[in-house]
Each structure stands twice: as C-alpha cells, then as structure tokens.
PDB file of N, CA and C in Angstrom:
ATOM      1  N   UNK A   1       1.330  -0.689  -0.276  1.00  0.00           N
ATOM      2  CA  UNK A   1       0.031  -0.072   0.168  1.00  0.00           C
ATOM      3  C   UNK A   1       1.056   0.804  -0.125  1.00  0.00           C
ATOM      4  N   UNK A   2       0.266   2.279  -0.664  1.00  0.00           N
ATOM      5  CA  UNK A   2       1.685   3.289  -0.909  1.00  0.00           C
ATOM      6  C   UNK A   2       0.651   4.357  -0.270  1.00  0.00           C
ATOM      7  N   UNK A   3       1.891   5.628   0.096  1.00  0.00           N
ATOM      8  CA  UNK A   3       0.569   6.583   0.963  1.00  0.00           C
ATOM      9  C   UNK A   3      -0.248   7.198  -0.069  1.00  0.00           C
ATOM     10  N   UNK A   4      -0.366   6.868  -0.675  1.00  0.00           N
ATOM     11  CA  UNK A   4      -2.020   7.766  -1.821  1.00  0.00           C
ATOM     12  C   UNK A   4      -3.322   6.323  -1.146  1.00  0.00           C
ATOM     13  N   UNK A   5      -2.438   5.294  -1.623  1.00  0.00           N
ATOM     14  CA  UNK A   5      -3.502   4.734  -0.742  1.00  0.00           C
ATOM     15  C   UNK A   5      -3.943   4.779   0.993  1.00  0.00           C
ATOM     16  N   UNK A   6      -3.243   4.484   1.639  1.00  0.00           N
ATOM     17  CA  UNK A   6      -3.601   5.107   3.706  1.00  0.00           C
ATOM     18  C   UNK A   6      -4.827   6.027   2.998  1.00  0.00           C
ATOM     19  N   UNK A   7      -6.104   5.517   4.137  1.00  0.00           N
ATOM     20  CA  UNK A   7      -7.053   6.135   4.171  1.00  0.00           C
ATOM     21  C   UNK A   7      -6.505   8.038   4.912  1.00  0.00           C
ATOM     22  N   UNK A   8      -7.382   8.605   5.391  1.00  0.00           N
ATOM     23  CA  UNK A   8      -6.732   9.740   5.244  1.00  0.00           C
ATOM     24  C   UNK A   8      -6.939  10.277   7.045  1.00  0.00           C
ATOM     25  N   UNK A   9      -6.937   9.999   7.736  1.00  0.00           N
ATOM     26  CA  UNK A   9      -7.313   9.274   9.227  1.00  0.00           C
ATOM     27  C   UNK A   9      -6.035   9.274   9.552  1.00  0.00           C
ATOM     28  N   UNK A  10      -5.121   7.858   8.599  1.00  0.00           N
ATOM     29  CA  UNK A  10      -4.379   6.986   9.047  1.00  0.00           C
ATOM     30  C   UNK A  10      -3.005   7.541   8.294  1.00  0.00           C
ATOM     31  N   UNK A  11      -3.112   8.427   7.825  1.00  0.00           N
ATOM     32  CA  UNK A  11      -2.450   9.088   6.737  1.00  0.00           C
ATOM     33  C   UNK A  11      -0.706   9.727   7.806  1.00  0.00           C
ATOM     34  N   UNK A  12      -0.763  10.100   8.980  1.00  0.00           N
ATOM     35  CA  UNK A  12      -0.309  10.258   9.702  1.00  0.00           C
ATOM     36  C   UNK A  12       0.739   9.307  10.697  1.00  0.00           C
ATOM     37  N   UNK A  13      -0.309   8.644  10.831  1.00  0.00           N
ATOM     38  CA  UNK A  13      -0.111   7.140  11.744  1.00  0.00           C
ATOM     39  C   UNK A  13       1.027   6.735  11.159  1.00  0.00           C
ATOM     40  N   UNK A  14       1.886   6.182  11.959  1.00  0.00           N
ATOM     41  CA  UNK A  14       3.717   5.273  12.295  1.00  0.00           C
ATOM     42  C   UNK A  14       3.840   4.820  12.680  1.00  0.00           C
ATOM     43  N   UNK A  15       3.225   3.042  12.494  1.00  0.00           N
ATOM     44  CA  UNK A  15       3.539   2.492  13.692  1.00  0.00           C
ATOM     45  C   UNK A  15       3.607   2.363  15.477  1.00  0.00           C
ATOM     46  N   UNK A  16       2.072   3.219  15.057  1.00  0.00           N
ATOM     47  CA  UNK A  16       1.426   3.265  15.909  1.00  0.00           C
ATOM     48  C   UNK A  16       1.148   4.692  16.458  1.00  0.00           C
ATOM     49  N   UNK A  17       2.075   5.116  16.165  1.00  0.00           N
ATOM     50  CA  UNK A  17       2.241   7.033  16.444  1.00  0.00           C
ATOM     51  C   UNK A  17       2.180   7.246  15.628  1.00  0.00           C
ATOM     52  N   UNK A  18       1.868   8.996  16.413  1.00  0.00           N
ATOM     53  CA  UNK A  18       1.245  10.356  15.343  1.00  0.00           C
ATOM     54  C   UNK A  18       1.857  10.769  15.582  1.00  0.00           C
ATOM     55  N   UNK A  19       2.428  11.622  13.710  1.00  0.00           N
ATOM     56  CA  UNK A  19       3.516  11.743  13.198  1.00  0.00           C
ATOM     57  C   UNK A  19       2.965  13.022  13.216  1.00  0.00           C
ATOM     58  N   UNK A  20       3.422  14.389  13.944  1.00  0.00           N
ATOM     59  CA  UNK A  20       3.387  15.439  13.517  1.00  0.00           C
ATOM     60  C   UNK A  20       3.442  16.145  12.075  1.00  0.00           C
ATOM     61  N   UNK A  21       2.550  17.266  11.724  1.00  0.00           N
ATOM     62  CA  UNK A  21       3.448  16.889   9.693  1.00  0.00           C
ATOM     63  C   UNK A  21       4.210  18.583  10.200  1.00  0.00           C
ATOM     64  N   UNK A  22       4.472  19.095  11.605  1.00  0.00           N
ATOM     65  CA  UNK A  22       5.054  20.132  11.873  1.00  0.00           C
ATOM     66  C   UNK A  22       7.038  19.007  11.851  1.00  0.00           C
ATOM     67  N   UNK A  23       6.748  18.524  12.189  1.00  0.00           N
ATOM     68  CA  UNK A  23       8.146  18.141  12.722  1.00  0.00           C
ATOM     69  C   UNK A  23       8.616  17.126  11.586  1.00  0.00           C
ATOM     70  N   UNK A  24       8.022  16.182  10.590  1.00  0.00           N
ATOM     71  CA  UNK A  24       8.642  15.528   9.419  1.00  0.00           C
ATOM     72  C   UNK A  24       8.934  16.674   8.699  1.00  0.00           C
ATOM     73  N   UNK A  25       8.027  17.607   8.546  1.00  0.00           N
ATOM     74  CA  UNK A  25       8.903  19.254   7.480  1.00  0.00           C
ATOM     75  C   UNK A  25       9.743  19.503   8.094  1.00  0.00           C
ATOM     76  N   UNK A  26      10.199  19.502  10.125  1.00  0.00           N
ATOM     77  CA  UNK A  26      11.162  20.606  10.424  1.00  0.00           C
ATOM     78  C   UNK A  26      12.869  19.994  10.074  1.00  0.00           C
ATOM     79  N   UNK A  27      12.132  18.005  10.068  1.00  0.00           N
ATOM     80  CA  UNK A  27      13.429  16.730   9.478  1.00  0.00           C
ATOM     81  C   UNK A  27      13.162  16.264   7.903  1.00  0.00           C
ATOM     82  N   UNK A  28      12.522  17.590   7.253  1.00  0.00           N
ATOM     83  CA  UNK A  28      12.628  17.413   5.666  1.00  0.00           C
ATOM     84  C   UNK A  28      14.101  18.835   5.809  1.00  0.00           C
ATOM     85  N   UNK A  29      13.650  19.601   5.921  1.00  0.00           N
ATOM     86  CA  UNK A  29      14.384  20.568   5.946  1.00  0.00           C
ATOM     87  C   UNK A  29      16.344  20.084   6.265  1.00  0.00           C
ATOM     88  N   UNK A  30      15.902  19.994   7.944  1.00  0.00           N
ATOM     89  CA  UNK A  30      17.463  19.946   7.724  1.00  0.00           C
ATOM     90  C   UNK A  30      18.000  18.429   6.800  1.00  0.00           C
ATOM     91  N   UNK A  31      17.338  17.797   6.661  1.00  0.00           N
ATOM     92  CA  UNK A  31      17.684  16.717   5.536  1.00  0.00           C
ATOM     93  C   UNK A  31      18.190  17.538   3.997  1.00  0.00           C
ATOM     94  N   UNK A  32      17.480  18.147   3.730  1.00  0.00           N
ATOM     95  CA  UNK A  32      18.048  19.202   2.591  1.00  0.00           C
ATOM     96  C   UNK A  32      19.417  20.124   3.042  1.00  0.00           C
ATOM     97  N   UNK A  33      18.742  20.727   4.275  1.00  0.00           N
ATOM     98  CA  UNK A  33      19.833  21.961   4.433  1.00  0.00           C
ATOM     99  C   UNK A  33      21.413  21.166   4.408  1.00  0.00           C
ATOM    100  N   UNK A  34      21.676  20.163   5.423  1.00  0.00           N
ATOM    101  CA  UNK A  34      23.105  19.502   5.325  1.00  0.00           C
ATOM    102  C   UNK A  34      23.501  18.089   4.410  1.00  0.00           C
ATOM    103  N   UNK A  35      21.806  18.484   3.658  1.00  0.00           N
ATOM    104  CA  UNK A  35      22.577  18.025   1.615  1.00  0.00           C
ATOM    105  C   UNK A  35      23.237  19.357   0.922  1.00  0.00           C
ATOM    106  N   UNK A  36      22.368  19.429   1.240  1.00  0.00           N
ATOM    107  CA  UNK A  36      23.300  21.087   0.445  1.00  0.00           C
ATOM    108  C   UNK A  36      24.759  21.811   1.240  1.00  0.00           C
ATOM    109  N   UNK A  37      24.410  21.988   2.364  1.00  0.00           N
ATOM    110  CA  UNK A  37      26.237  21.241   2.843  1.00  0.00           C
ATOM    111  C   UNK A  37      26.983  20.936   2.477  1.00  0.00           C
ATOM    112  N   UNK A  38      26.914  19.535   2.453  1.00  0.00           N
ATOM    113  CA  UNK A  38      27.500  18.450   1.749  1.00  0.00           C
ATOM    114  C   UNK A  38      28.660  18.833   0.864  1.00  0.00           C
ATOM    115  N   UNK A  39      27.254  19.188  -0.640  1.00  0.00           N
ATOM    116  CA  UNK A  39      27.959  19.151  -1.731  1.00  0.00           C
ATOM    117  C   UNK A  39      28.809  20.937  -1.314  1.00  0.00           C
ATOM    118  N   UNK A  40      28.432  22.316  -0.297  1.00  0.00           N
ATOM    119  CA  UNK A  40      29.446  23.259  -0.386  1.00  0.00           C
ATOM    120  C   UNK A  40      30.437  22.376   0.258  1.00  0.00           C
ATOM    121  N   UNK A  41      31.067  21.688   1.173  1.00  0.00           N
ATOM    122  CA  UNK A  41      31.830  21.035   1.766  1.00  0.00           C
ATOM    123  C   UNK A  41      33.260  20.170   0.397  1.00  0.00           C
ATOM    124  N   UNK A  42      32.340  18.965   0.134  1.00  0.00           N
ATOM    125  CA  UNK A  42      33.209  18.203  -1.290  1.00  0.00           C
ATOM    126  C   UNK A  42      33.184  19.624  -2.443  1.00  0.00           C
ATOM    127  N   UNK A  43      32.270  20.551  -2.651  1.00  0.00           N
ATOM    128  CA  UNK A  43      33.154  21.876  -3.279  1.00  0.00           C
ATOM    129  C   UNK A  43      34.158  22.585  -3.850  1.00  0.00           C
ATOM    130  N   UNK A  44      34.571  22.204  -1.422  1.00  0.00           N
ATOM    131  CA  UNK A  44      35.028  23.128  -1.336  1.00  0.00           C
ATOM    132  C   UNK A  44      36.530  22.252  -1.126  1.00  0.00           C
ATOM    133  N   UNK A  45      36.381  21.079  -1.267  1.00  0.00           N
ATOM    134  CA  UNK A  45      37.485  19.560  -1.117  1.00  0.00           C
ATOM    135  C   UNK A  45      37.933  20.397  -2.166  1.00  0.00           C
ATOM    136  N   UNK A  46      37.269  20.106  -2.912  1.00  0.00           N
ATOM    137  CA  UNK A  46      37.445  19.592  -4.516  1.00  0.00           C
ATOM    138  C   UNK A  46      38.444  21.366  -5.480  1.00  0.00           C
ATOM    139  N   UNK A  47      37.746  22.170  -5.038  1.00  0.00           N
ATOM    140  CA  UNK A  47      38.760  23.846  -5.376  1.00  0.00           C
ATOM    141  C   UNK A  47      40.116  22.939  -4.706  1.00  0.00           C
ATOM    142  N   UNK A  48      40.284  23.208  -3.438  1.00  0.00           N
ATOM    143  CA  UNK A  48      41.245  23.573  -2.658  1.00  0.00           C
ATOM    144  C   UNK A  48      42.301  22.294  -3.165  1.00  0.00           C
ATOM    145  N   UNK A  49      41.585  21.084  -4.062  1.00  0.00           N
ATOM    146  CA  UNK A  49      42.463  20.767  -4.306  1.00  0.00           C
ATOM    147  C   UNK A  49      42.886  20.879  -5.147  1.00  0.00           C
ATOM    148  N   UNK A  50      41.743  21.794  -5.806  1.00  0.00           N
ATOM    149  CA  UNK A  50      42.905  21.287  -7.453  1.00  0.00           C
ATOM    150  C   UNK A  50      44.365  23.074  -7.054  1.00  0.00           C
ATOM    151  N   UNK A  51      43.777  24.075  -6.518  1.00  0.00           N
ATOM    152  CA  UNK A  51      45.101  24.825  -6.279  1.00  0.00           C
ATOM    153  C   UNK A  51      46.046  24.149  -5.821  1.00  0.00           C
ATOM    154  N   UNK A  52      46.284  22.565  -5.107  1.00  0.00           N
ATOM    155  CA  UNK A  52      47.421  22.383  -4.127  1.00  0.00           C
ATOM    156  C   UNK A  52      48.525  21.388  -5.152  1.00  0.00           C
ATOM    157  N   UNK A  53      46.989  21.086  -6.868  1.00  0.00           N
ATOM    158  CA  UNK A  53      48.211  20.457  -7.865  1.00  0.00           C
ATOM    159  C   UNK A  53      48.185  21.564  -8.645  1.00  0.00           C
ATOM    160  N   UNK A  54      48.074  22.541  -8.490  1.00  0.00           N
ATOM    161  CA  UNK A  54      48.259  23.544  -9.540  1.00  0.00           C
ATOM    162  C   UNK A  54      49.378  23.846  -8.852  1.00  0.00           C
ATOM    163  N   UNK A  55      50.093  24.437  -7.694  1.00  0.00           N
ATOM    164  CA  UNK A  55      51.559  24.662  -7.257  1.00  0.00           C
ATOM    165  C   UNK A  55      51.936  23.292  -7.048  1.00  0.00           C
ATOM    166  N   UNK A  56      52.076  22.474  -6.580  1.00  0.00           N
ATOM    167  CA  UNK A  56      52.571  21.417  -7.105  1.00  0.00           C
ATOM    168  C   UNK A  56      52.773  20.742  -9.314  1.00  0.00           C
ATOM    169  N   UNK A  57      51.802  21.959  -9.738  1.00  0.00           N
ATOM    170  CA  UNK A  57      52.338  21.722 -11.365  1.00  0.00           C
ATOM    171  C   UNK A  57      52.882  22.988 -11.623  1.00  0.00           C
ATOM    172  N   UNK A  58      52.225  24.171 -11.539  1.00  0.00           N
ATOM    173  CA  UNK A  58      53.000  25.177 -12.110  1.00  0.00           C
ATOM    174  C   UNK A  58      53.705  26.298 -10.658  1.00  0.00           C
ATOM    175  N   UNK A  59      53.499  26.038 -10.097  1.00  0.00           N
ATOM    176  CA  UNK A  59      54.872  26.646  -8.861  1.00  0.00           C
ATOM    177  C   UNK A  59      55.318  28.131  -8.415  1.00  0.00           C
ATOM    178  N   UNK A  60      56.074  27.778  -8.951  1.00  0.00           N
ATOM    179  CA  UNK A  60      57.359  28.588  -9.975  1.00  0.00           C
ATOM    180  C   UNK A  60      56.834  29.608 -10.264  1.00  0.00           C
ATOM    181  N   UNK A  61      56.134  29.490 -11.260  1.00  0.00           N
ATOM    182  CA  UNK A  61      54.842  30.860 -11.745  1.00  0.00           C
ATOM    183  C   UNK A  61      54.588  31.849 -11.842  1.00  0.00           C
ATOM    184  N   UNK A  62      53.753  31.023 -10.122  1.00  0.00           N
ATOM    185  CA  UNK A  62      52.612  31.714  -9.164  1.00  0.00           C
ATOM    186  C   UNK A  62      53.339  32.339  -8.409  1.00  0.00           C
ATOM    187  N   UNK A  63      51.833  33.048  -7.852  1.00  0.00           N
ATOM    188  CA  UNK A  63      52.304  34.314  -6.106  1.00  0.00           C
ATOM    189  C   UNK A  63      52.749  33.087  -5.248  1.00  0.00           C
ATOM    190  N   UNK A  64      53.152  32.543  -3.978  1.00  0.00           N
ATOM    191  CA  UNK A  64      53.019  31.122  -3.719  1.00  0.00           C
ATOM    192  C   UNK A  64      52.024  32.270  -2.366  1.00  0.00           C
ATOM    193  N   UNK A  65      52.815  33.002  -2.147  1.00  0.00           N
ATOM    194  CA  UNK A  65      52.053  34.125  -0.919  1.00  0.00           C
ATOM    195  C   UNK A  65      50.682  34.583  -0.426  1.00  0.00           C
ATOM    196  N   UNK A  66      50.080  34.794  -2.395  1.00  0.00           N
ATOM    197  CA  UNK A  66      48.951  34.747  -2.761  1.00  0.00           C
ATOM    198  C   UNK A  66      47.573  33.649  -3.097  1.00  0.00           C
ATOM    199  N   UNK A  67      48.039  32.621  -2.864  1.00  0.00           N
ATOM    200  CA  UNK A  67      48.130  31.454  -3.456  1.00  0.00           C
ATOM    201  C   UNK A  67      47.400  30.664  -1.673  1.00  0.00           C
ATOM    202  N   UNK A  68      48.534  30.777  -0.596  1.00  0.00           N
ATOM    203  CA  UNK A  68      48.727  30.535   1.040  1.00  0.00           C
ATOM    204  C   UNK A  68      47.368  31.637   0.950  1.00  0.00           C
ATOM    205  N   UNK A  69      47.527  33.196   0.677  1.00  0.00           N
ATOM    206  CA  UNK A  69      46.364  33.410   1.019  1.00  0.00           C
ATOM    207  C   UNK A  69      45.208  33.206   1.495  1.00  0.00           C
ATOM    208  N   UNK A  70      44.635  32.905  -0.257  1.00  0.00           N
ATOM    209  CA  UNK A  70      43.477  31.868  -1.053  1.00  0.00           C
ATOM    210  C   UNK A  70      43.535  30.338   0.270  1.00  0.00           C
ATOM    211  N   UNK A  71      44.333  29.764  -0.292  1.00  0.00           N
ATOM    212  CA  UNK A  71      43.911  28.555   0.302  1.00  0.00           C
ATOM    213  C   UNK A  71      43.280  28.957   2.463  1.00  0.00           C
ATOM    214  N   UNK A  72      44.291  29.780   2.560  1.00  0.00           N
ATOM    215  CA  UNK A  72      43.543  30.017   4.187  1.00  0.00           C
ATOM    216  C   UNK A  72      42.319  30.484   3.744  1.00  0.00           C
ATOM    217  N   UNK A  73      42.150  30.758   3.641  1.00  0.00           N
ATOM    218  CA  UNK A  73      40.330  31.539   3.297  1.00  0.00           C
ATOM    219  C   UNK A  73      39.164  30.645   2.783  1.00  0.00           C
ATOM    220  N   UNK A  74      39.857  30.075   1.933  1.00  0.00           N
ATOM    221  CA  UNK A  74      39.047  28.576   1.584  1.00  0.00           C
ATOM    222  C   UNK A  74      38.826  27.924   2.638  1.00  0.00           C
ATOM    223  N   UNK A  75      39.993  27.961   3.379  1.00  0.00           N
ATOM    224  CA  UNK A  75      40.287  26.759   3.974  1.00  0.00           C
ATOM    225  C   UNK A  75      38.941  27.370   5.036  1.00  0.00           C
ATOM    226  N   UNK A  76      39.015  28.374   6.175  1.00  0.00           N
ATOM    227  CA  UNK A  76      38.261  29.180   6.511  1.00  0.00           C
ATOM    228  C   UNK A  76      36.616  29.032   6.804  1.00  0.00           C
ATOM    229  N   UNK A  77      36.996  28.977   5.565  1.00  0.00           N
ATOM    230  CA  UNK A  77      34.403  28.746   4.479  1.00  0.00           C
ATOM    231  C   UNK A  77      34.614  26.929   5.901  1.00  0.00           C
ATOM    232  N   UNK A  78      35.818  26.681   5.324  1.00  0.00           N
ATOM    233  CA  UNK A  78      35.279  24.995   5.145  1.00  0.00           C
ATOM    234  C   UNK A  78      35.601  24.787   6.593  1.00  0.00           C
ATOM    235  N   UNK A  79      35.979  25.329   7.331  1.00  0.00           N
ATOM    236  CA  UNK A  79      35.675  24.720   8.464  1.00  0.00           C
ATOM    237  C   UNK A  79      33.591  25.352   9.189  1.00  0.00           C
ATOM    238  N   UNK A  80      33.756  27.014   8.758  1.00  0.00           N
ATOM    239  CA  UNK A  80      32.877  27.464   9.414  1.00  0.00           C
ATOM    240  C   UNK A  80      32.101  26.081   8.490  1.00  0.00           C
ATOM    241  N   UNK A  81      31.729  25.666   7.168  1.00  0.00           N
ATOM    242  CA  UNK A  81      29.585  25.415   6.729  1.00  0.00           C
ATOM    243  C   UNK A  81      30.881  23.487   7.829  1.00  0.00           C
ATOM    244  N   UNK A  82      31.959  23.028   8.196  1.00  0.00           N
ATOM    245  CA  UNK A  82      31.656  22.000   9.074  1.00  0.00           C
ATOM    246  C   UNK A  82      30.971  21.746   9.822  1.00  0.00           C
ATOM    247  N   UNK A  83      31.359  22.980  10.640  1.00  0.00           N
ATOM    248  CA  UNK A  83      30.355  23.478  12.172  1.00  0.00           C
ATOM    249  C   UNK A  83      29.305  23.425  12.078  1.00  0.00           C
ATOM    250  N   UNK A  84      28.352  24.348  10.979  1.00  0.00           N
ATOM    251  CA  UNK A  84      27.512  24.456  10.354  1.00  0.00           C
ATOM    252  C   UNK A  84      27.082  22.591  10.071  1.00  0.00           C
ATOM    253  N   UNK A  85      27.294  22.281   9.576  1.00  0.00           N
ATOM    254  CA  UNK A  85      26.691  20.436   8.989  1.00  0.00           C
ATOM    255  C   UNK A  85      26.528  20.433  10.264  1.00  0.00           C
ATOM    256  N   UNK A  86      27.955  20.210  11.364  1.00  0.00           N
ATOM    257  CA  UNK A  86      27.359  19.715  12.637  1.00  0.00           C
ATOM    258  C   UNK A  86      26.288  20.221  13.411  1.00  0.00           C
ATOM    259  N   UNK A  87      25.524  21.560  13.742  1.00  0.00           N
ATOM    260  CA  UNK A  87      24.378  21.364  13.949  1.00  0.00           C
ATOM    261  C   UNK A  87      22.867  21.093  13.400  1.00  0.00           C
ATOM    262  N   UNK A  88      23.343  21.471  12.369  1.00  0.00           N
ATOM    263  CA  UNK A  88      22.207  20.005  11.857  1.00  0.00           C
ATOM    264  C   UNK A  88      22.185  18.656  11.555  1.00  0.00           C
ATOM    265  N   UNK A  89      23.091  18.409  11.911  1.00  0.00           N
ATOM    266  CA  UNK A  89      22.626  16.725  12.418  1.00  0.00           C
ATOM    267  C   UNK A  89      22.598  16.772  13.498  1.00  0.00           C
ATOM    268  N   UNK A  90      23.291  17.603  14.230  1.00  0.00           N
ATOM    269  CA  UNK A  90      23.192  17.285  16.079  1.00  0.00           C
ATOM    270  C   UNK A  90      21.352  17.933  15.981  1.00  0.00           C
ATOM    271  N   UNK A  91      21.749  18.692  15.399  1.00  0.00           N
ATOM    272  CA  UNK A  91      20.400  19.387  15.644  1.00  0.00           C
ATOM    273  C   UNK A  91      18.618  18.008  15.191  1.00  0.00           C
ATOM    274  N   UNK A  92      18.995  17.823  13.651  1.00  0.00           N
ATOM    275  CA  UNK A  92      18.114  15.980  12.665  1.00  0.00           C
ATOM    276  C   UNK A  92      19.150  14.962  14.058  1.00  0.00           C
ATOM    277  N   UNK A  93      19.202  14.974  14.736  1.00  0.00           N
ATOM    278  CA  UNK A  93      19.240  13.369  15.257  1.00  0.00           C
ATOM    279  C   UNK A  93      18.324  13.861  16.271  1.00  0.00           C
ATOM    280  N   UNK A  94      18.459  15.471  17.553  1.00  0.00           N
ATOM    281  CA  UNK A  94      17.524  14.972  18.756  1.00  0.00           C
ATOM    282  C   UNK A  94      16.156  15.495  18.622  1.00  0.00           C
ATOM    283  N   UNK A  95      16.111  16.230  16.597  1.00  0.00           N
ATOM    284  CA  UNK A  95      13.884  15.652  16.416  1.00  0.00           C
ATOM    285  C   UNK A  95      13.590  13.466  16.676  1.00  0.00           C
ATOM    286  N   UNK A  96      15.428  13.631  15.400  1.00  0.00           N
ATOM    287  CA  UNK A  96      15.147  11.901  14.768  1.00  0.00           C
ATOM    288  C   UNK A  96      14.877  10.953  16.428  1.00  0.00           C
ATOM    289  N   UNK A  97      15.450  11.291  17.671  1.00  0.00           N
ATOM    290  CA  UNK A  97      15.442  10.660  18.702  1.00  0.00           C
ATOM    291  C   UNK A  97      14.045  11.154  20.187  1.00  0.00           C
ATOM    292  N   UNK A  98      13.721  12.340  19.404  1.00  0.00           N
ATOM    293  CA  UNK A  98      12.476  12.056  20.349  1.00  0.00           C
ATOM    294  C   UNK A  98      11.307  11.693  20.021  1.00  0.00           C
ATOM    295  N   UNK A  99      11.304  11.741  18.115  1.00  0.00           N
ATOM    296  CA  UNK A  99      10.390  11.175  17.381  1.00  0.00           C
ATOM    297  C   UNK A  99      10.685  10.165  16.361  1.00  0.00           C
ATOM    298  N   UNK A 100      10.905   8.936  17.774  1.00  0.00           N
ATOM    299  CA  UNK A 100      12.284   8.186  16.820  1.00  0.00           C
ATOM    300  C   UNK A 100      11.520   7.236  15.547  1.00  0.00           C
ATOM    301  N   UNK A 101      10.048   6.934  14.960  1.00  0.00           N
ATOM    302  CA  UNK A 101       9.549   6.398  14.182  1.00  0.00           C
ATOM    303  C   UNK A 101      10.195   7.419  13.008  1.00  0.00           C
ATOM    304  N   UNK A 102      11.185   8.359  13.048  1.00  0.00           N
ATOM    305  CA  UNK A 102      10.965   9.475  11.727  1.00  0.00           C
ATOM    306  C   UNK A 102      12.171   8.234  10.487  1.00  0.00           C
TER     307      UNK A 102
END
C-alpha cells in the first residue's frame, strides 16, 4: 500500500505513533540543509585540491603568498561549513531521537 492509498485518518500514523506534520517538515528541511552543506563542503575540498595540484605543476610561475592566503581563506570557510553541518546533524539527531519513528 503506497501513501496515496492510506486512508486520510491513518496518513499520520506510523507504527502506532502519530506523526506531527510540523516534525516531518522540520526533519525534511534539516535533511535538505545537510545535503546542501555536504555539497558545498565537497566543492570547497575539490577547489583546494585543484589549487594544491596547481602549485605542484606550476609553483614557480605563481605568487605563493597569494595562493597561501587564498587557501587559508577557503579553509576558514570550510571550517565554518563543517561547524554548521555539525549543528544541523545534531539538530536532526535530536528531532529523530525525540520522535524515533522518523
């Protein structure tokens, strides 16, 4: 039986629990936020990797001080995103723990 076949009075019941739509919505928003942050983190890690590879290949023709400052800035953003991701995952875990039927 798929969700569209579930009688409307039972749509918010799972394993005998009543699911509050607001809780499901909050959980879904946290999942989307987690996915967005993971993608941003992955992108930054790839950018840093490309820069490091560029140094390896063309280090003599580059201003290494500028690259160092750039990588440090990217790393700071990466740390901030990882902290934000940690908070989202913590909040998601708390929501899931309180309502362990999600």
